[in-house]
Short mmCIF file of N, CA and C in Angstrom, two decimals:
data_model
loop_
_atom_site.label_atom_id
_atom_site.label_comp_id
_atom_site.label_asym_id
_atom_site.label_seq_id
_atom_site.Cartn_x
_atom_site.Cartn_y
_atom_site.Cartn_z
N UNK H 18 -46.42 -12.86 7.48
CA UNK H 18 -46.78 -11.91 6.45
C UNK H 18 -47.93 -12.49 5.63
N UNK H 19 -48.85 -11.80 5.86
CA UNK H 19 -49.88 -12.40 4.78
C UNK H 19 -50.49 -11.37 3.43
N UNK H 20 -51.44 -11.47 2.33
CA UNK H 20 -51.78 -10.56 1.45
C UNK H 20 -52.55 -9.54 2.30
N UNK H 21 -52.89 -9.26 3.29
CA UNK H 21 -54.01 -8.00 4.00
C UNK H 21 -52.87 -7.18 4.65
N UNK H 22 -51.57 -8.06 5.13
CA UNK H 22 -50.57 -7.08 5.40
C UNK H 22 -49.43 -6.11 4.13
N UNK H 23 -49.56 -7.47 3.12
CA UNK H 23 -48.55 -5.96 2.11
C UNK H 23 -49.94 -5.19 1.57
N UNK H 24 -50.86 -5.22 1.53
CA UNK H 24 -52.00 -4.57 1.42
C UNK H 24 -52.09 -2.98 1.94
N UNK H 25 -52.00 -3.67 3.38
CA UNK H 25 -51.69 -2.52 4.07
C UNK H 25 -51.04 -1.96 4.29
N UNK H 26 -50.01 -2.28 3.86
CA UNK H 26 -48.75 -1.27 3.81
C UNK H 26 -47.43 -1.71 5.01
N UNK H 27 -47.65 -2.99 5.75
CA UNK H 27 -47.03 -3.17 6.72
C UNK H 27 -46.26 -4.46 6.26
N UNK H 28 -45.35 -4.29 6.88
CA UNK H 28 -43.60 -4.88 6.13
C UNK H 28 -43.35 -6.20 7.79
N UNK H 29 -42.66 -5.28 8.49
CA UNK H 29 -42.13 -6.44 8.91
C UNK H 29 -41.14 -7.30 8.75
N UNK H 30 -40.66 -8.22 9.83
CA UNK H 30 -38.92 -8.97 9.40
C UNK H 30 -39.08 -9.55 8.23
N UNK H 31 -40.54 -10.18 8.36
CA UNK H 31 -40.59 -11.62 7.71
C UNK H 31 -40.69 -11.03 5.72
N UNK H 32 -41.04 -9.69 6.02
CA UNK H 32 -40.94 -9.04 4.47
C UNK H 32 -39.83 -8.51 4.24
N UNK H 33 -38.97 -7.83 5.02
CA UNK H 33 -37.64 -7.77 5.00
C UNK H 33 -37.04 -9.17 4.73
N UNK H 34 -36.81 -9.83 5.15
CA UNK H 34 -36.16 -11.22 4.65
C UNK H 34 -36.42 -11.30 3.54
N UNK H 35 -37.65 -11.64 3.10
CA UNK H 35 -37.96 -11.85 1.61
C UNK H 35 -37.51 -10.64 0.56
N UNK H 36 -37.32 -9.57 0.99
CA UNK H 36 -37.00 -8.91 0.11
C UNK H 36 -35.43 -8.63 -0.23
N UNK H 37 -34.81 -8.83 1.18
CA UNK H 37 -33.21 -9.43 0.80
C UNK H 37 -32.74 -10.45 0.28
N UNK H 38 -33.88 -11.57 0.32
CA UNK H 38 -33.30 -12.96 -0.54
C UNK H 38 -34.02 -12.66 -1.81
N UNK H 39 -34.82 -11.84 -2.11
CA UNK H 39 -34.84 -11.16 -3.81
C UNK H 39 -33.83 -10.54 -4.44
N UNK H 40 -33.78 -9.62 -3.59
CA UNK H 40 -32.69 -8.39 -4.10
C UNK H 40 -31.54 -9.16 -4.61
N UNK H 41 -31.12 -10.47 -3.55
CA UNK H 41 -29.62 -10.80 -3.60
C UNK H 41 -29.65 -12.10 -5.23
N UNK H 42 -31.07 -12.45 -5.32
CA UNK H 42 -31.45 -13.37 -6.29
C UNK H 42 -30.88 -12.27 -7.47
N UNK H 43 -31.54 -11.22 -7.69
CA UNK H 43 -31.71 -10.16 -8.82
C UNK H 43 -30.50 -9.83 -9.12
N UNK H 44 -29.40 -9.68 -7.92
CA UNK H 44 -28.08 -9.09 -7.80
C UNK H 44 -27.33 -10.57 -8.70
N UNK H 45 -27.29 -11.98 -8.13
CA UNK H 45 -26.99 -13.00 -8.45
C UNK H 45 -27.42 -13.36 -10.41
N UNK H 46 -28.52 -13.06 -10.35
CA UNK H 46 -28.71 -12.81 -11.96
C UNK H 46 -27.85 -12.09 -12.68
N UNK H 47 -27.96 -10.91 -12.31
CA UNK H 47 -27.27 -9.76 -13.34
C UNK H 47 -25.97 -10.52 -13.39
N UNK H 48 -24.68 -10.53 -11.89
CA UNK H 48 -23.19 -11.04 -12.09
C UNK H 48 -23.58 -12.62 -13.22
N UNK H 49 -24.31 -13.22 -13.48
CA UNK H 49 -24.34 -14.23 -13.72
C UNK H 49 -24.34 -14.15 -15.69
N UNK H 50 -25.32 -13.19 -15.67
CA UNK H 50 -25.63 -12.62 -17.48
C UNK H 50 -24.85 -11.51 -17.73
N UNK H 51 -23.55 -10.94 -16.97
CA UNK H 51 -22.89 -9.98 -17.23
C UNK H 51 -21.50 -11.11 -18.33
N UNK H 52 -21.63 -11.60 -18.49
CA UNK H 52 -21.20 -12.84 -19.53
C UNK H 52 -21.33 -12.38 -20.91
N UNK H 53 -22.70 -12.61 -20.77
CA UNK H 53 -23.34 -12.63 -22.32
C UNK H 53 -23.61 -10.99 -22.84
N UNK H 54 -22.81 -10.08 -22.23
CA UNK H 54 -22.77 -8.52 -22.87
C UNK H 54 -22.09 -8.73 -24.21
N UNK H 55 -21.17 -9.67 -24.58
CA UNK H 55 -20.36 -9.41 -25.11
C UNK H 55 -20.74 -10.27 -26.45
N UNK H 56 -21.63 -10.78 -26.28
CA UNK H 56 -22.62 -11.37 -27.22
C UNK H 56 -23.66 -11.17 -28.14
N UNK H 57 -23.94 -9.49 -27.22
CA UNK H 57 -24.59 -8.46 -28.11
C UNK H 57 -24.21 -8.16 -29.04
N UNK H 58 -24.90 -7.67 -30.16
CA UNK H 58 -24.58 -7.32 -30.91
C UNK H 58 -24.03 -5.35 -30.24
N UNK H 59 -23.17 -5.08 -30.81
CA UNK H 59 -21.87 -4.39 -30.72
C UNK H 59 -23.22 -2.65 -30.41
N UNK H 60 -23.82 -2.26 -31.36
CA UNK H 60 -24.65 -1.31 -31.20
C UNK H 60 -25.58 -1.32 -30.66
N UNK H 61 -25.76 -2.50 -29.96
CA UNK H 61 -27.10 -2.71 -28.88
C UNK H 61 -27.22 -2.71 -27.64
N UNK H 62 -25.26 -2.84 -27.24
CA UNK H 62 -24.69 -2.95 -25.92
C UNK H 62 -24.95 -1.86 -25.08
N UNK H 63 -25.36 -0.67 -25.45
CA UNK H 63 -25.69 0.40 -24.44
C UNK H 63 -26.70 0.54 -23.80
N UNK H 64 -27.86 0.25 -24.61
CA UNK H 64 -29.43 -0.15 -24.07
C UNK H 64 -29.11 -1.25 -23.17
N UNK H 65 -28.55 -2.58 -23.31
CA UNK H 65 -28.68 -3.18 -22.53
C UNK H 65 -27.39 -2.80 -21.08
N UNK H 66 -26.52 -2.53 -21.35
CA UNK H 66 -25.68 -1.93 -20.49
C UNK H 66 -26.44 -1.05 -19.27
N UNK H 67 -27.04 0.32 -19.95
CA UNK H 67 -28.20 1.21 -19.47
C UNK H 67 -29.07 0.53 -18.87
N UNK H 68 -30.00 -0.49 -19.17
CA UNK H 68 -31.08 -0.73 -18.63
C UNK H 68 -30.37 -1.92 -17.09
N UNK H 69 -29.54 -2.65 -17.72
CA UNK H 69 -29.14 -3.22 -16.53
C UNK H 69 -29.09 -2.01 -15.51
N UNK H 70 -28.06 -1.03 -15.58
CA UNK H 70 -27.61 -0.65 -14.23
C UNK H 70 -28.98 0.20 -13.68
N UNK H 71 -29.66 0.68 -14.74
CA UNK H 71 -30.98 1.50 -14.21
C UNK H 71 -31.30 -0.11 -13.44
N UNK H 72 -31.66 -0.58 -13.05
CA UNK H 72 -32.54 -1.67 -12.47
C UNK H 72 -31.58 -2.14 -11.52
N UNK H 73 -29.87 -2.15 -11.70
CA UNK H 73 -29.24 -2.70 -10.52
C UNK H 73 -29.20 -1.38 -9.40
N UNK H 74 -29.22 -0.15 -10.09
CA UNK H 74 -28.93 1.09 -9.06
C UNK H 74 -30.76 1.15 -7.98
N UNK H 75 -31.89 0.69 -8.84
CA UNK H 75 -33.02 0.40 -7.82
C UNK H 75 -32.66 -0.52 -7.15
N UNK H 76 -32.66 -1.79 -7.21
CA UNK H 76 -32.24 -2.77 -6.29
C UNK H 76 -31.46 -2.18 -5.08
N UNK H 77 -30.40 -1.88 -5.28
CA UNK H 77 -29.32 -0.75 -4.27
C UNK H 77 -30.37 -0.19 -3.72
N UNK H 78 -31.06 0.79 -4.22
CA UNK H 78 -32.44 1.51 -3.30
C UNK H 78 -33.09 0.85 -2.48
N UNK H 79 -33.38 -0.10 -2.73
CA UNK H 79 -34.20 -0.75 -2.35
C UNK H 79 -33.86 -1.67 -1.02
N UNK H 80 -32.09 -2.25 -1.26
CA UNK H 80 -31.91 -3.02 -0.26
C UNK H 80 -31.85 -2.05 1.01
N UNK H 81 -31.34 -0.20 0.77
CA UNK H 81 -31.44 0.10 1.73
C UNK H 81 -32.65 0.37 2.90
N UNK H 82 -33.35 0.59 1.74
CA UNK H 82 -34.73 0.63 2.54
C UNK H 82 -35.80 0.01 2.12
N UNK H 83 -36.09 -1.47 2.03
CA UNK H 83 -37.35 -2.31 1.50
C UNK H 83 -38.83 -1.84 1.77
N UNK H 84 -38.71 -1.37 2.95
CA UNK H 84 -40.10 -1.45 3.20
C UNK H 84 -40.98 -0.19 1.88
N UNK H 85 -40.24 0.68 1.54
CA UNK H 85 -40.41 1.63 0.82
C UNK H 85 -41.34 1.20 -0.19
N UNK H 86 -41.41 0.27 -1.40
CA UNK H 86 -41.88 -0.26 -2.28
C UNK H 86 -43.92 -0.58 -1.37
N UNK H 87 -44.04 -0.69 -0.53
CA UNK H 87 -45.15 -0.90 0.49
C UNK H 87 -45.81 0.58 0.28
N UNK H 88 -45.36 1.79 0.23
CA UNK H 88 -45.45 3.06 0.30
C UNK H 88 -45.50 3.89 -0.55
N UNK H 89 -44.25 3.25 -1.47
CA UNK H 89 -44.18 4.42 -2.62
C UNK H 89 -43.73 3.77 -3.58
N UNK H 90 -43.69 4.81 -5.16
CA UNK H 90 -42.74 3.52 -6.49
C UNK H 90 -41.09 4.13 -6.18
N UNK H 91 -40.38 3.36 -6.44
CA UNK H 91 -39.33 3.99 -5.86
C UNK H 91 -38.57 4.05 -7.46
N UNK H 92 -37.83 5.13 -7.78
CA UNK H 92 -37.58 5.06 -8.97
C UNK H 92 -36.32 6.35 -8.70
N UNK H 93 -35.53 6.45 -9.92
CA UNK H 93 -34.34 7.07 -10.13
C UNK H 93 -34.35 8.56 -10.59
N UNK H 94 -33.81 9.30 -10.39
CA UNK H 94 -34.09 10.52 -10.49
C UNK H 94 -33.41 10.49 -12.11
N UNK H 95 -34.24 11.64 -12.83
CA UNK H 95 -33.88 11.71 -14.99
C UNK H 95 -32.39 12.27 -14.78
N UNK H 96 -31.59 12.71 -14.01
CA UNK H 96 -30.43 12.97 -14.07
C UNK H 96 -29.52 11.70 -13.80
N UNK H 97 -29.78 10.77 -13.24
CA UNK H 97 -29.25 9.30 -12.72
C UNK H 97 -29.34 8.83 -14.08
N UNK H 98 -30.42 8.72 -14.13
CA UNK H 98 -30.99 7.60 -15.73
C UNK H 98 -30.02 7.95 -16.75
N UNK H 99 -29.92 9.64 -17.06
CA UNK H 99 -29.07 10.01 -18.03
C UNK H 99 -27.57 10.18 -18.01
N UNK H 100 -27.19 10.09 -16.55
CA UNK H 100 -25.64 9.37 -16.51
C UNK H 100 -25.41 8.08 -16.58
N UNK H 101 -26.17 7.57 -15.99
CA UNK H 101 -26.06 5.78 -16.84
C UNK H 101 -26.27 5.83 -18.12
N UNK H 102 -27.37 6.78 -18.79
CA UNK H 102 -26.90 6.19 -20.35
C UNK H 102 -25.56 6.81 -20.99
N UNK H 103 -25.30 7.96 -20.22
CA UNK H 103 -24.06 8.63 -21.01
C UNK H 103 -22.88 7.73 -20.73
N UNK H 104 -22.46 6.53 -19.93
CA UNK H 104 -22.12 5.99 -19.12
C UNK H 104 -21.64 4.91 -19.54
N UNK H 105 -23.18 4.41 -20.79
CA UNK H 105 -23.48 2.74 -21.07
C UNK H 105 -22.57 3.00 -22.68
N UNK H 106 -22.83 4.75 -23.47
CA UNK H 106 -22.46 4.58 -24.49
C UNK H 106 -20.89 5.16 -24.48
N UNK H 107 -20.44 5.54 -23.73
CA UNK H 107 -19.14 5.59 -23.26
C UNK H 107 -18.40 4.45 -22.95
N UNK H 108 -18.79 3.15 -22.35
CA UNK H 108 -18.47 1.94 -21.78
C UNK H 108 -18.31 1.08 -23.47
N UNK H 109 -18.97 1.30 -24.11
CA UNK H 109 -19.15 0.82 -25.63
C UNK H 109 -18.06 1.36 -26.59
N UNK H 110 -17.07 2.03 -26.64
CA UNK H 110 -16.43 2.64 -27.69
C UNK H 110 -15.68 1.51 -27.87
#
């Protein structure tokens, strides 16, 4: 894989690999700082609640289909976004 190939739009194992040992890095983060939620301050926990899962539910996108990000922005539909936040401030009571 070199820079003229994600350039071009062409993926490949060797970008697949790398993008599963990201994903699983990103995945490994979050379980790791899902700790320190509780450290928030109490009215702040939903934003961060929200923004985590908006970013863990791309990842999910993403592991299914990597090459995608080569092609397109891959992003969550405003009805997703707004059940995770209804979701994050529900999870907070």
């Amino acid at each position: 894989m070199t820079d003229a190939d994600l350039r071009g739009g062409r993926g490949g194992e060797n970008f697949l690999e790398m993008m599963r040992l990201q994903i699983a890095r990103a995945e490994s983060y979050y379980d790791k700082s899902s700790e320190l939620e509780r450290c928030i301050e109490r009215d702040s926990r939903p934003t961060l609640i929200a923004m985590t899962d908006i970013y863990r539910s791309l990842l999910r996108k993403l592991a299914v289909e990597p090459e995608r990000v080569l092609h397109e922005r891959v992003s969550l539909s405003i009805f997703t976004k707004i059940l995770i936040g209804w979701r994050a401030v529900r999870t907070n009571r």
